[in-house]
Amino acid sequence: MVERIVATEKALTLINELETKHGAIMFVQSAGCCDGSAPMCYRQGDFYIGSRDLLIGTVGNAPYYMHQSHYTYWQHTQLILDVVEGMGAAFSLESTEGIAFHIHSRVFSDEERAELPTL
């Protein structure tokens, strides 16, 4: 089955480390400017999910939400959560680690797109 969001091994390792340190976590990719368009990692419950935030999948055990308006631009792609060196989003849990979650993407094939459930 095709997934809207997947994660690299490096991202899954960091997710496990953050869960060990902070407990259950979640990801939010809003439609805001600056940090808002980056994947933000929070402890579950530390960010209010709004009525226009869509659950697009999970990475590890962590739910991944994206604002509906932002999803409009990304709906034709599979998101690939990765980790890069450097400072990322200031409020994201990994920001003190000198690394940042980062999104890569690839376009779904017509066959894959037909398999995706509607959000």
Short mmCIF file of C-alpha atoms in Angstrom, two decimals:
data_model
loop_
_atom_site.label_atom_id
_atom_site.label_comp_id
_atom_site.label_asym_id
_atom_site.label_seq_id
_atom_site.Cartn_x
_atom_site.Cartn_y
_atom_site.Cartn_z
CA MET A 1 0.00 0.00 0.00
CA VAL A 2 1.25 3.46 -0.90
CA GLU A 3 1.81 5.86 1.97
CA ARG A 4 1.66 9.65 1.83
CA ILE A 5 4.52 10.00 4.33
CA VAL A 6 7.52 7.73 4.88
CA ALA A 7 10.75 8.21 6.81
CA THR A 8 14.40 7.42 6.23
CA GLU A 9 16.24 5.18 8.70
CA LYS A 10 18.02 8.26 10.02
CA ALA A 11 14.68 9.96 10.72
CA LEU A 12 13.26 6.83 12.37
CA THR A 13 16.32 6.62 14.63
CA LEU A 14 15.87 10.25 15.69
CA ILE A 15 12.15 9.69 16.27
CA ASN A 16 12.99 6.79 18.61
CA GLU A 17 15.55 8.90 20.46
CA LEU A 18 13.08 11.77 20.88
CA GLU A 19 10.35 9.41 22.10
CA THR A 20 12.75 7.96 24.68
CA LYS A 21 13.61 11.46 25.86
CA HIS A 22 10.18 13.17 25.63
CA GLY A 23 7.50 10.47 25.40
CA ALA A 24 4.97 10.27 22.57
CA ILE A 25 5.61 12.79 19.79
CA MET A 26 3.76 14.18 16.78
CA PHE A 27 4.61 16.10 13.61
CA VAL A 28 2.87 19.16 12.21
CA GLN A 29 3.55 20.81 8.87
CA SER A 30 1.37 23.88 8.77
CA ALA A 31 0.95 26.37 5.98
CA GLY A 32 2.62 29.24 7.78
CA CYS A 33 5.66 31.14 6.69
CA CYS A 34 9.20 30.49 7.85
CA ASP A 35 9.27 27.58 10.31
CA GLY A 36 5.60 26.81 9.65
CA SER A 37 6.27 25.10 6.34
CA ALA A 38 8.94 22.82 7.87
CA PRO A 39 8.11 19.59 9.68
CA MET A 40 7.74 20.51 13.34
CA CYS A 41 8.10 17.84 16.02
CA TYR A 42 6.24 18.28 19.32
CA ARG A 43 5.35 16.16 22.31
CA GLN A 44 1.83 14.88 21.73
CA GLY A 45 -0.58 17.37 23.23
CA ASP A 46 1.81 20.35 23.03
CA PHE A 47 0.30 21.56 19.75
CA TYR A 48 -3.39 22.11 19.13
CA ILE A 49 -4.57 20.28 16.01
CA GLY A 50 -7.19 22.37 14.23
CA SER A 51 -10.18 21.32 12.17
CA ARG A 52 -8.24 22.00 8.94
CA ASP A 53 -5.21 19.89 9.90
CA LEU A 54 -5.21 16.54 8.08
CA LEU A 55 -3.66 13.37 9.43
CA ILE A 56 -1.72 12.22 6.37
CA GLY A 57 -0.01 9.24 8.00
CA THR A 58 2.44 8.15 10.67
CA VAL A 59 6.20 7.97 10.83
CA GLY A 60 7.34 5.41 13.35
CA ASN A 61 4.62 5.74 15.96
CA ALA A 62 4.23 9.49 15.46
CA PRO A 63 1.20 10.97 13.70
CA TYR A 64 2.00 13.44 10.91
CA TYR A 65 -0.45 16.31 10.33
CA MET A 66 -0.51 18.83 7.51
CA HIS A 67 -2.71 21.88 7.15
CA GLN A 68 -5.33 21.46 4.43
CA SER A 69 -4.16 24.49 2.44
CA HIS A 70 -0.57 23.23 2.46
CA TYR A 71 -1.69 19.71 1.55
CA THR A 72 -3.26 21.09 -1.63
CA TYR A 73 0.26 21.73 -2.96
CA TRP A 74 1.75 18.42 -1.75
CA GLN A 75 -1.09 15.97 -2.45
CA HIS A 76 0.51 14.61 -5.64
CA THR A 77 3.74 13.70 -3.85
CA GLN A 78 4.97 11.20 -1.33
CA LEU A 79 6.71 13.02 1.50
CA ILE A 80 9.98 11.55 2.75
CA LEU A 81 10.95 12.67 6.26
CA ASP A 82 14.71 12.87 6.64
CA VAL A 83 17.27 14.44 8.96
CA VAL A 84 19.89 17.00 7.94
CA GLU A 85 22.66 18.72 9.86
CA GLY A 86 22.11 22.29 10.97
CA MET A 87 19.53 24.36 12.76
CA GLY A 88 15.94 23.70 11.80
CA ALA A 89 12.64 24.97 13.13
CA ALA A 90 13.23 26.76 16.44
CA PHE A 91 10.30 25.19 18.32
CA SER A 92 10.78 21.64 17.06
CA LEU A 93 12.04 19.11 19.63
CA GLU A 94 15.21 18.27 17.70
CA SER A 95 16.28 21.92 17.42
CA THR A 96 18.75 21.63 20.32
CA GLU A 97 20.48 18.63 18.75
CA GLY A 98 22.20 20.48 15.86
CA ILE A 99 20.11 18.54 13.34
CA ALA A 100 16.73 19.12 11.76
CA PHE A 101 13.89 17.14 10.25
CA HIS A 102 13.61 17.87 6.55
CA ILE A 103 11.13 16.88 3.84
CA HIS A 104 12.04 15.46 0.45
CA SER A 105 9.32 14.41 -1.97
CA ARG A 106 8.67 12.41 -5.08
CA VAL A 107 5.69 12.53 -7.43
CA PHE A 108 3.24 9.63 -7.20
CA SER A 109 2.73 7.55 -10.33
CA ASP A 110 -0.81 7.43 -11.74
CA GLU A 111 -1.17 3.90 -10.35
CA GLU A 112 -0.05 4.96 -6.86
CA ARG A 113 -2.33 7.99 -6.87
CA ALA A 114 -5.30 5.75 -7.69
CA GLU A 115 -4.55 3.65 -4.57
CA LEU A 116 -4.52 6.59 -2.16
CA PRO A 117 -7.55 7.05 0.08
CA THR A 118 -9.21 10.45 0.06
CA LEU A 119 -8.41 12.65 3.04
#
